[in-house]
Coordinates of C-alpha atoms in Angstrom, one line a residue:
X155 CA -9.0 -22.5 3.6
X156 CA -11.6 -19.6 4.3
X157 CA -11.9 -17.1 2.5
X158 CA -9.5 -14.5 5.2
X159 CA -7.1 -17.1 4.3
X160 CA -6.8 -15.8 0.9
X161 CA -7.8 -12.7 1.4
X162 CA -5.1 -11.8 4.4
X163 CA -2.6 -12.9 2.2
X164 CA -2.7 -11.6 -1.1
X165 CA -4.1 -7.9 -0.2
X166 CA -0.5 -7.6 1.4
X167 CA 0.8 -8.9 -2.2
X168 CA -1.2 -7.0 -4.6
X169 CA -1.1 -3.6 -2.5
X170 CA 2.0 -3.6 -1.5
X171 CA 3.9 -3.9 -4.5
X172 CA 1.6 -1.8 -6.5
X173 CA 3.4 -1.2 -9.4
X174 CA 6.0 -1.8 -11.3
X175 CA 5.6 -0.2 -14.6
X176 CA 7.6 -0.3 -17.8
X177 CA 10.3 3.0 -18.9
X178 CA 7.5 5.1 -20.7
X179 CA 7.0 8.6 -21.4
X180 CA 5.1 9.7 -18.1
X181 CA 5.0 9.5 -14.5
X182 CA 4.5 5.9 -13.0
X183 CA 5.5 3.7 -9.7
X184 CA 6.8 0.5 -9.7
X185 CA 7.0 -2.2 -6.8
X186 CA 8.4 -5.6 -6.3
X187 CA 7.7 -8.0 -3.9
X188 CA 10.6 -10.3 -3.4
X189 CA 10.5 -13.8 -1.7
X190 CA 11.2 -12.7 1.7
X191 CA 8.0 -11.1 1.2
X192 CA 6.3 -13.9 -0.2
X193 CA 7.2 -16.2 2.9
X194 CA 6.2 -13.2 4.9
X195 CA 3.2 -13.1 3.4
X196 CA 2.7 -16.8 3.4
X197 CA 3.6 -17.4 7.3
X198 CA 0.6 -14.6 7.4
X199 CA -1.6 -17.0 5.7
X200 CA -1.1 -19.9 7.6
X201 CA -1.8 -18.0 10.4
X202 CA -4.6 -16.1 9.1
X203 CA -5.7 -19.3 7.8
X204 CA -5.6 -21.2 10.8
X205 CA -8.1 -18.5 12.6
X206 CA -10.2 -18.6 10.4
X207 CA -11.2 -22.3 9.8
X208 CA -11.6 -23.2 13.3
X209 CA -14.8 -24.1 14.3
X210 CA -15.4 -24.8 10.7
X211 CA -18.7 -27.3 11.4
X212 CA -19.4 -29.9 8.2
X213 CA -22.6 -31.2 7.0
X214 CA -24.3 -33.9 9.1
X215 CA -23.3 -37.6 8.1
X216 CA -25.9 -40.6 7.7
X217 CA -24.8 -44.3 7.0
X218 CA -26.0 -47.8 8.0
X219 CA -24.4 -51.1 7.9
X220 CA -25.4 -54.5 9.0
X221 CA -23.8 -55.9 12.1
X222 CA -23.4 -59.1 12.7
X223 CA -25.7 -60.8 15.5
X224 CA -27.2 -57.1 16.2
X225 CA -28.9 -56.4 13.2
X226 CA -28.9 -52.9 10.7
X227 CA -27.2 -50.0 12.3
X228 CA -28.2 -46.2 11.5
X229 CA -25.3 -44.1 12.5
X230 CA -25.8 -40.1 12.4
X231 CA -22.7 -38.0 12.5
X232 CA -23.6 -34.0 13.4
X233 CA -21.7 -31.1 15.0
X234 CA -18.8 -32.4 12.7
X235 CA -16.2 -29.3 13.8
X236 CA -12.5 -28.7 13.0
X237 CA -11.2 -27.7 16.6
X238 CA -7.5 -27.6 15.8
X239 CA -4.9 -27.3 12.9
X240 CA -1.4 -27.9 13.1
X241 CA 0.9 -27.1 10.1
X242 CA 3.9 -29.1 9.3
X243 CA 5.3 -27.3 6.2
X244 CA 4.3 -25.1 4.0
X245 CA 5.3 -22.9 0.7
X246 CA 4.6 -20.5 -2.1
X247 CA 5.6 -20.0 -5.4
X248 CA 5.6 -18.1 -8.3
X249 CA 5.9 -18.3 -12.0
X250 CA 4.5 -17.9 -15.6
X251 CA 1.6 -20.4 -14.4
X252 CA 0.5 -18.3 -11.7
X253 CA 0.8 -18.3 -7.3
X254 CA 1.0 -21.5 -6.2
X255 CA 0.0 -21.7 -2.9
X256 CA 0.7 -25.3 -0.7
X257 CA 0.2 -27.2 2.7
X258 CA 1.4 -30.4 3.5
X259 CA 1.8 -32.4 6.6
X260 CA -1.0 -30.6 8.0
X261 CA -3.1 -32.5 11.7
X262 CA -6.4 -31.8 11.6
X263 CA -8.3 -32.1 14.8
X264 CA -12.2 -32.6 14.6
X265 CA -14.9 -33.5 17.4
X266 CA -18.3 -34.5 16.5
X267 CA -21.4 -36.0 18.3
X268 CA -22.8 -39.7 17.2
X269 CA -26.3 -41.6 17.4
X270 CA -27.7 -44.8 16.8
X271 CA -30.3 -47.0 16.5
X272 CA -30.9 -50.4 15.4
X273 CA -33.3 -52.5 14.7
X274 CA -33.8 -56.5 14.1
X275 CA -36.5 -59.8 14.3
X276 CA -34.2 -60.4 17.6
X277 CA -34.8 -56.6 19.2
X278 CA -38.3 -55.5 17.6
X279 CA -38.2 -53.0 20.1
X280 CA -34.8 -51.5 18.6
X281 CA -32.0 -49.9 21.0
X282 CA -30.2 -46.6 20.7
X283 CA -27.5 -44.7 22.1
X284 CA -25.9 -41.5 21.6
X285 CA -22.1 -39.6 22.4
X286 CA -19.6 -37.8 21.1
X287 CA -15.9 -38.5 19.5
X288 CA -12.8 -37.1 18.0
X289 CA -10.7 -37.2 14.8
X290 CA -7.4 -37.2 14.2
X291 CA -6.7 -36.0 10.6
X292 CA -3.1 -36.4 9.6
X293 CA -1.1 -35.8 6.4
X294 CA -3.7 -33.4 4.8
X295 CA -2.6 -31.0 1.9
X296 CA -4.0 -27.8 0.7
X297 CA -3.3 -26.1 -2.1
X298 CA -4.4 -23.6 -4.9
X299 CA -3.1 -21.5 -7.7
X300 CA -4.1 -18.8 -9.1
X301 CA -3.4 -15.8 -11.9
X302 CA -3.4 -12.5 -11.7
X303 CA -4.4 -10.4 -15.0
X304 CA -5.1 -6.8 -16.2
X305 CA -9.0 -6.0 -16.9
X306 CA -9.5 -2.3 -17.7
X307 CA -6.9 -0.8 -15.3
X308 CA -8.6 -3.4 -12.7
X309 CA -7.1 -6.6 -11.7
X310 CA -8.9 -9.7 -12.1
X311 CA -8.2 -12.8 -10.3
X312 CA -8.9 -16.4 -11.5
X313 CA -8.7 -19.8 -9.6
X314 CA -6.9 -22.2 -11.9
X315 CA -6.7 -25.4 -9.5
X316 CA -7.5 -25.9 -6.0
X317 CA -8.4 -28.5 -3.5
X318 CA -7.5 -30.6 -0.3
X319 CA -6.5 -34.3 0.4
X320 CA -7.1 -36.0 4.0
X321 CA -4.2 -38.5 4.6
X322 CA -4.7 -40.6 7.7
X323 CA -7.3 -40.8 10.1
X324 CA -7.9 -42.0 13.7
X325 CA -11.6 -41.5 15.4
X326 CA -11.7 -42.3 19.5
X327 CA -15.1 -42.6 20.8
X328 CA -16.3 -41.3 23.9
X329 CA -19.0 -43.9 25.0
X330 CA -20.3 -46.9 22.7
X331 CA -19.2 -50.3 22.2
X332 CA -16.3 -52.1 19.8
X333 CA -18.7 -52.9 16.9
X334 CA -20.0 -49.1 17.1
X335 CA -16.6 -48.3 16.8
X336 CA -15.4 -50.6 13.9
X337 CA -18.8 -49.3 11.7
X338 CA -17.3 -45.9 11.7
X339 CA -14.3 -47.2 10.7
X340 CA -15.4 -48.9 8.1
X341 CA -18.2 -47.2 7.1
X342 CA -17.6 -43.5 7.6
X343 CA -13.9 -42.5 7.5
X344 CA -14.4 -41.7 4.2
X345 CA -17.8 -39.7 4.7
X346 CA -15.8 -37.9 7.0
X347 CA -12.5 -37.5 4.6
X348 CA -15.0 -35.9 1.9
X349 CA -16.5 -33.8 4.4
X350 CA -13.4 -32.3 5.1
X351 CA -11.9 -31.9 1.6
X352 CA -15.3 -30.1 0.0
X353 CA -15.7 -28.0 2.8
X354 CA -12.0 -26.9 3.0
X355 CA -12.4 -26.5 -1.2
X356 CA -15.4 -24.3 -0.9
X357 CA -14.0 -22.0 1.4
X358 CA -10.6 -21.5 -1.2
X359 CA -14.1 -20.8 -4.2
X360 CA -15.4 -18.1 -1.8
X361 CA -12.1 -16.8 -0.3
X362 CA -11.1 -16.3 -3.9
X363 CA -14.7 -14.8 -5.2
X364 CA -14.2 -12.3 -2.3
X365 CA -10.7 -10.9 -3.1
X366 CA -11.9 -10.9 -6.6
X367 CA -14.8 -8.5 -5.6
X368 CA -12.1 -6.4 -3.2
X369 CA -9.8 -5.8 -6.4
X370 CA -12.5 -5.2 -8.8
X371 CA -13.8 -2.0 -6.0
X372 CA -10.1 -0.5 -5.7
X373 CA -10.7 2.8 -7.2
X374 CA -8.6 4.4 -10.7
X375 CA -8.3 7.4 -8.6
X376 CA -7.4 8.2 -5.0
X377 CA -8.3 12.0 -4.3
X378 CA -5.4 13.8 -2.0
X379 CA -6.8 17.3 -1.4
X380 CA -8.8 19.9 -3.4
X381 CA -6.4 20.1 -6.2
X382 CA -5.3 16.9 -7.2
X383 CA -5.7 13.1 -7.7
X384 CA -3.8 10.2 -8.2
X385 CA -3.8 7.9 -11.1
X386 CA -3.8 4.4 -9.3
X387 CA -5.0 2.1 -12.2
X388 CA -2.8 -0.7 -13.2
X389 CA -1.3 -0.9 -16.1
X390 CA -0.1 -4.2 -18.2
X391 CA -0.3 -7.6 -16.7
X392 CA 1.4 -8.4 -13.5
X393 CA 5.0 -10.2 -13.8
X394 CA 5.6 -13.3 -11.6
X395 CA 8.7 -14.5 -12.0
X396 CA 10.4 -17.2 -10.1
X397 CA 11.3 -15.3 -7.0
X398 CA 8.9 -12.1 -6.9
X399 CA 5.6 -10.5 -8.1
X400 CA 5.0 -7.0 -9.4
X401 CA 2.2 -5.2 -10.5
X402 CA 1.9 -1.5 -12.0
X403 CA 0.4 1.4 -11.4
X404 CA 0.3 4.6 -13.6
X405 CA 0.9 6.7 -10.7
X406 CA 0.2 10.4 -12.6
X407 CA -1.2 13.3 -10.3
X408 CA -4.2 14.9 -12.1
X409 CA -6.3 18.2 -12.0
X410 CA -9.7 16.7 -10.6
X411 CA -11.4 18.5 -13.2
X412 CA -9.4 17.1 -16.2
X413 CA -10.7 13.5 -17.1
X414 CA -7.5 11.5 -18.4
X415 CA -8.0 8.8 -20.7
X416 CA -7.1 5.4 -19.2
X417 CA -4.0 3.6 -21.1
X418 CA -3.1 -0.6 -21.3
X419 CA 0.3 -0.8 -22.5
X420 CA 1.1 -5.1 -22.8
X421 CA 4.8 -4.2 -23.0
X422 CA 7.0 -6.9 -21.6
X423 CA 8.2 -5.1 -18.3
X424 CA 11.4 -6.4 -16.7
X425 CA 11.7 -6.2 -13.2
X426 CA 14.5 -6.2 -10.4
X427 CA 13.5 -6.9 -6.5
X428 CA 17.7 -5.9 -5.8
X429 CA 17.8 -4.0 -2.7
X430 CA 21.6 -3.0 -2.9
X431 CA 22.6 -6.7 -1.0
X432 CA 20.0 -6.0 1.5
X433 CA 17.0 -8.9 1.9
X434 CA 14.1 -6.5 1.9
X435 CA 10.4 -7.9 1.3
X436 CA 9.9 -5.0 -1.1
X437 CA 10.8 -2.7 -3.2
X438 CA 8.6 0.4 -4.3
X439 CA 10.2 2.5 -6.9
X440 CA 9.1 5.8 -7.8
X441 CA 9.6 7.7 -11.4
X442 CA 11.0 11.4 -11.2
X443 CA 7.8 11.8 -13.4
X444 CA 5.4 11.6 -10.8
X445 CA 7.0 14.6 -9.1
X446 CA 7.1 15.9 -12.4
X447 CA 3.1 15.8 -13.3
X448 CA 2.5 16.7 -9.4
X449 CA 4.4 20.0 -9.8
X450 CA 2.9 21.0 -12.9
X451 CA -0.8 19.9 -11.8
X452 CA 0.0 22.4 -8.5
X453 CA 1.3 24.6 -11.0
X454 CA -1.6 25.0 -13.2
X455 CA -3.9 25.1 -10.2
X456 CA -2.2 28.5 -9.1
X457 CA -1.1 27.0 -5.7
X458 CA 2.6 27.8 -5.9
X459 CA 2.3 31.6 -4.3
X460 CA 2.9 33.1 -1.1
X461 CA 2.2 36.5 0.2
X462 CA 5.1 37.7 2.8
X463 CA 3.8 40.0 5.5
X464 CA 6.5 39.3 8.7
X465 CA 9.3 38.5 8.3
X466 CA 12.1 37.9 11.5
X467 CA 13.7 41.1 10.8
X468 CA 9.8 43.1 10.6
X469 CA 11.8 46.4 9.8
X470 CA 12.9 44.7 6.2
X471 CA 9.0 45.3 5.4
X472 CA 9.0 49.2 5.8
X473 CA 10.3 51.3 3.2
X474 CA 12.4 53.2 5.9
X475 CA 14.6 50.3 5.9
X476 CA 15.5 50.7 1.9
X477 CA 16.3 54.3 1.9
X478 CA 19.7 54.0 1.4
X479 CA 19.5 50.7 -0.8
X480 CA 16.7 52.3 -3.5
X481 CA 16.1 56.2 -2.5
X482 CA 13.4 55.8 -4.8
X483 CA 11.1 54.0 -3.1
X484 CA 11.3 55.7 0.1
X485 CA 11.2 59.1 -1.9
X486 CA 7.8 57.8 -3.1
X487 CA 6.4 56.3 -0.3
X488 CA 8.1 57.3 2.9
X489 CA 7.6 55.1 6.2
X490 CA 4.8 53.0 4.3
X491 CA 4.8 48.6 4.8
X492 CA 5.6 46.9 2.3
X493 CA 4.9 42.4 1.3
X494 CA 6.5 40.0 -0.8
X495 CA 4.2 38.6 -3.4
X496 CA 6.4 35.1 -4.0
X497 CA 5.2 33.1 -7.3
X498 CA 7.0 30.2 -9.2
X499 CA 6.9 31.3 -13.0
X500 CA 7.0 28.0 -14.1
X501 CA 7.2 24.3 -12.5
X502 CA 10.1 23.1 -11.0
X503 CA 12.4 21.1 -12.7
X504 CA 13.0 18.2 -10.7
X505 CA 15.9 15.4 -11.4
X506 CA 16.4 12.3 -9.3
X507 CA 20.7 11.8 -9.7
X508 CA 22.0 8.9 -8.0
X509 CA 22.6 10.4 -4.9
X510 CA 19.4 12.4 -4.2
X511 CA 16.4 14.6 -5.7
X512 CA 17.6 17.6 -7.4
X513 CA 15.4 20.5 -8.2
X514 CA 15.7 23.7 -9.8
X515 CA 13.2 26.6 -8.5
X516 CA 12.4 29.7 -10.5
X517 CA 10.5 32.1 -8.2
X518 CA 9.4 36.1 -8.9
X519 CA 9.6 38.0 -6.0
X520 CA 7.3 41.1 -6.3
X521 CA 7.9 44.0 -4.0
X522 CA 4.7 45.8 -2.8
X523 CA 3.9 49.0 -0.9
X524 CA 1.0 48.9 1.5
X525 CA -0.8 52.4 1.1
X526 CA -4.5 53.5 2.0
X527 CA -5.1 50.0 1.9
X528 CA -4.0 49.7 -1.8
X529 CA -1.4 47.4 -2.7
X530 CA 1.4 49.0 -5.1
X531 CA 3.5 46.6 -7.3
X532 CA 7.0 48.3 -7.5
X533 CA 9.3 46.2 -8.5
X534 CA 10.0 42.2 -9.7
X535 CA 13.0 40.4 -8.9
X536 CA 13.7 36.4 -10.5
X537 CA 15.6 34.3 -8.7
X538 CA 16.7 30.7 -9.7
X539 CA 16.8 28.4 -6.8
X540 CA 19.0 25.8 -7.0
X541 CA 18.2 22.2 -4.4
X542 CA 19.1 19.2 -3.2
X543 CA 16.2 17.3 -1.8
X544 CA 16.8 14.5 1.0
X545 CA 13.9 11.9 0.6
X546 CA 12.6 9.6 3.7
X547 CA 10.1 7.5 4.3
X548 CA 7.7 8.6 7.4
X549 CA 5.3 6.1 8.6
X550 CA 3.6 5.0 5.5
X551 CA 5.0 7.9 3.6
X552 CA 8.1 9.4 1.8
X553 CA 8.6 12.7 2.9
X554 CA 11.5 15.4 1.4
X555 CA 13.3 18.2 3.2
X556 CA 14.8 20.7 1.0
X557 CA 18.2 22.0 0.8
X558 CA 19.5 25.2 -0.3
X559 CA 22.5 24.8 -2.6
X560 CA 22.8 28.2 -4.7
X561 CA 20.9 30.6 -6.3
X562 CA 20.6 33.8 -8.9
X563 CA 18.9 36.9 -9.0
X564 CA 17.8 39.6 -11.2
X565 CA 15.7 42.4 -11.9
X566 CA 12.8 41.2 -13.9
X567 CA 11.0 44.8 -14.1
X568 CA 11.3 48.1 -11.4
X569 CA 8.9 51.3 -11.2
X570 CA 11.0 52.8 -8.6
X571 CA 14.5 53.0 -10.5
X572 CA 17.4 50.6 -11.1
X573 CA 18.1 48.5 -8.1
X574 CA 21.7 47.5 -7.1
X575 CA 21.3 43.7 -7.7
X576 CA 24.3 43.2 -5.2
X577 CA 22.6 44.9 -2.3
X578 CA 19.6 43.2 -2.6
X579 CA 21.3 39.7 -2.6
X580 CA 21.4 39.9 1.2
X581 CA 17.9 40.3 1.3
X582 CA 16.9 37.6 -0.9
X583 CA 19.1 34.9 0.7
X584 CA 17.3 35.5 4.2
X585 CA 14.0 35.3 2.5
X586 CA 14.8 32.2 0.7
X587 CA 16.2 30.8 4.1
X588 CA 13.6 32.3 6.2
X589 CA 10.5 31.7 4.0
X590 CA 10.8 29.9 0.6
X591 CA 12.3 27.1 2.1
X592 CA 10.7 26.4 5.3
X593 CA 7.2 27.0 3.7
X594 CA 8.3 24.5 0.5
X595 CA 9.8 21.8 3.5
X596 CA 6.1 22.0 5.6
X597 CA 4.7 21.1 2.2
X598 CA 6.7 18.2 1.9
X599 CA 6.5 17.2 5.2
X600 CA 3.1 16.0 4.8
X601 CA 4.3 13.5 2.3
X602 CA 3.5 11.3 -0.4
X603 CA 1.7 7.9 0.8
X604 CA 3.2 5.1 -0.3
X605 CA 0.5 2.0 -1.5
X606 CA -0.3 -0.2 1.4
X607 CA -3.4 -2.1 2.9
X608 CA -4.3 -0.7 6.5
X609 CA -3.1 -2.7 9.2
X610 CA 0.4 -3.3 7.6
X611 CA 3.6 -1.0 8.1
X612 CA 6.5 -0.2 6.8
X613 CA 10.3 -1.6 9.1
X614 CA 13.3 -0.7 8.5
X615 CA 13.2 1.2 5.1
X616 CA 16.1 2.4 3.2
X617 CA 16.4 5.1 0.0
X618 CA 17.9 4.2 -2.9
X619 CA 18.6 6.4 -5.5
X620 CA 19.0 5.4 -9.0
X621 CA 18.8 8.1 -12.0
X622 CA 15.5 8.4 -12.6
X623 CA 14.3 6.2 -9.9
X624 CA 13.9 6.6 -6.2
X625 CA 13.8 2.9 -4.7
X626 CA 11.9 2.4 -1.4
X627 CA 13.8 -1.0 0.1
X628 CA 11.4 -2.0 3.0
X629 CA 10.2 -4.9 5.6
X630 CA 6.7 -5.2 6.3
X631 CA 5.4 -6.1 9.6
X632 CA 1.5 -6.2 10.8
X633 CA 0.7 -3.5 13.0
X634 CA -1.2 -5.9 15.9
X635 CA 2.8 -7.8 15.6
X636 CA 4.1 -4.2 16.6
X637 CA 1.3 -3.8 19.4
X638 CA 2.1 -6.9 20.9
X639 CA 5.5 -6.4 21.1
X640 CA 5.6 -2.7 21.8
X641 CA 3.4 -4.3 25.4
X642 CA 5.9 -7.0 25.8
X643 CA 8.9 -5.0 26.0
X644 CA 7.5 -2.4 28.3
X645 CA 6.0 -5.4 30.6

């Protein structure tokens, strides 16, 4: 069991279904890996496994016996290699005591060189001779468990049992003669057993010390652009229950220059790997809150404003165009461009329902005339922005487009007059639809990635929507899988 064995297996575990979190008053993601994913990830380990023990050599093996009418026998065994492994059954389980990982049935091929010499008052001389043979190991079991627990917002893994037991064994020499033969028999199948179960234990020891190292050097904070970061420590104490595994995240976007003080909440969580009926491997659930604390970290950071300078119909940016609608402003400044200075006043409110992501948008609109290269605030119009946002997941990614559903407008403050409120609706919708919106959906369109190791996509997702969760209901498949396939089919 080398240490990819482990290490292929339970990255797919432990990133993929980070977290689950309990209900608490902030943002957070939750994840659940059910046990389709388990034996997903557990056919990945065998094969994983498999690769990486071959060509697994043991330490050399010395013995002597005394034969019978040829005197004593030094036998040397080197170049003891595993050449094949062929797994019968296998299976994984989880519960209060930990992952219990297990192989049974397994056939174990070896091949390995010999020597001899021996020695008696009949040869003084001695004799020696020297070939090769092969093993056949059959009935061997691996297994190991191990527990998962919550160090500082890190996760620590323990081995709490492990090892390997070599069932029967068959040897066929290549060369030598019948009493050669029935000394390694006697005298070496278990040298050879204990060969094979310490080396196979020692590779579970480091496999494990080097996933160990891997959690401990995930990082509390993923940086996503100049503005913000995301809070990715765990919180609480993973839960493995009978059928599934879930870990938690806090999942909070952050200013990069506020430090936020990590939290360990030991709550009990209680999770759900229910895909609405459908057998999914996991399930990654995400909190209105994180939108929430995203929007008001974007917010803060001033990064909610556009400036409008063209617009589809250019002429609605000249004051010629308003004369009739405010006489004012064209009085004042005749023929001169004008730009919309679009700001959110506060964050938007955002509401997963159980049918998609609402949101409600307030937005000042702030006309401004373009004279002598001095820019002229004239008047402020509010608008509330009402939307529905449809979610999917992109790639690795959960992406939004937004929908315009309704919206209000009035004046907030005018220098040029009072403005006809119904007049100007036009003009506000075909911004919204023009501009707002399209600039708010390329935004979104670059998405929110969802945890997962490299190498490993997401098949065959599905949104679920559950007040205040959204519910990412995926399979998993390894991207060289997709490669090969992708060549197959178009062979």
């Amino acid at each position: 069991m080398a240490p990819s064995i482990i290490f292929s297996v339970l990255c797919p575990l432990l990133v993929l279904t980070c977290g689950y979190v309990q209900p608490l008053e902030e943002g957070f993601i939750s994840g659940v890996i059910s046990d389709k994913g388990l034996e997903y990830a557990k056919e990945l380990l065998i094969e994983k496994g498999i690769a990486s023990i071959l060509m697994l050599q043991l330490p050399e093996i010395e013995n002597s016996a005394q034969v019978p009418l040829v005197g004593n026998a030094k036998v040397v065994l080197s170049n003891i290699t595993i050449t094949d492994v062929q797994v019968n059954s296998s299976s994984v389980k989880t519960g209060e005591n930990g992952i219990v990982l297990v192989v049974s049935g397994a056939i174990v091929n070896l091949s390995m060189r010999w020597r001899y010499t021996v020695s008696s008052w009949l040869i003084p001389i001695g004799i020696s001779d020297k070939g090769t043979a092969s093993v056949k190991v059959t009935g061997m079991q691996v297994g190991l468990t191990i527990n998962l627990r919550n160090e500082e917002g890190s996760l620590k893994l323990s081995l709490l049992d492990y090892g390997c037991y070599v069932g029967d064994m068959s040897i066929k020499l290549d060369g030598g003669v019948s009493w050669l033969y029935q000394l390694l028999v006697d005298a070496f199948e278990g040298n050879i057993a204990s060969a094979i179960e310490e080396g196979i234990s020692e590779k579970i020891k480091e496999g494990i010390v080097k996933l160990d190292n891997f959690l401990e050097s995930l990082p509390k904070n993923i940086s996503l652009d100049k503005t913000a970061t995301l809070n990715v420590s765990f919180i609480g104490n993973p839960v493995l229950s009978s059928s599934s595994i879930a870990i938690a995240i806090n999942g909070l976007f952050t200013e990069k220059k506020v430090l936020v003080p990590q939290g360990y909440h030991q709550k009990e969580l209680k999770v759900s790997a229910a895909c609405g009926g459908l057998p999914k491997m996991i399930k990654v659930s995400i909190h209105e809150n994180v939108f929430k604390s995203a929007s008001q970290v974007y917010f803060n950071a001033g990064k909610m404003q556009l400036i409008v300078d063209q617009l589809p119909d250019q002429a609605i940016l000249n004051t010629a165009e308003w004369r009739f609608i405010v006489p004012e402003l064209y009085r004042r400044y005749p023929n001169d461009d004008m730009q919309l200075n679009i700001s959110m006043s506060s964050p938007p409110v955002i509401q997963v329902t159980y049918q998609d992501v609402g949101a409600t948008i307030l937005v000042d609109i702030t006309i401004e005339v373009l004279e002598d290269f001095e820019v002229i605030p004239v008047a402020s119009i509010s608008v509330e922005i009402s939307t529905s946002c449809a979610v999917e997941i992109v790639g690795n990614g959960i992406v939004g487009r937004l929908t315009l559903q309704e919206f209000s407008t009035y004046l907030k403050w005018s220098k040029i007059g009072k403005l006809h409120m119904r007049l100007i609706q036009s003009l506000m919708s075909s911004v919204l639809r023009t501009v707002v919106l399209p600039y708010l959906n390329f935004k979104l369109k670059r998405g929110f990635p969802l945890p997962i190791i490299d190498g490993y996509g997401f098949q065959n997702a599905i949104i679920l929507y559950n007040h205040p969760w959204i519910a990412v209901c995926t399979d998993v498949f390894f991207l060289e899988d997709y490669y090969l396939g992708q060549q197959s089919s178009s062979a």
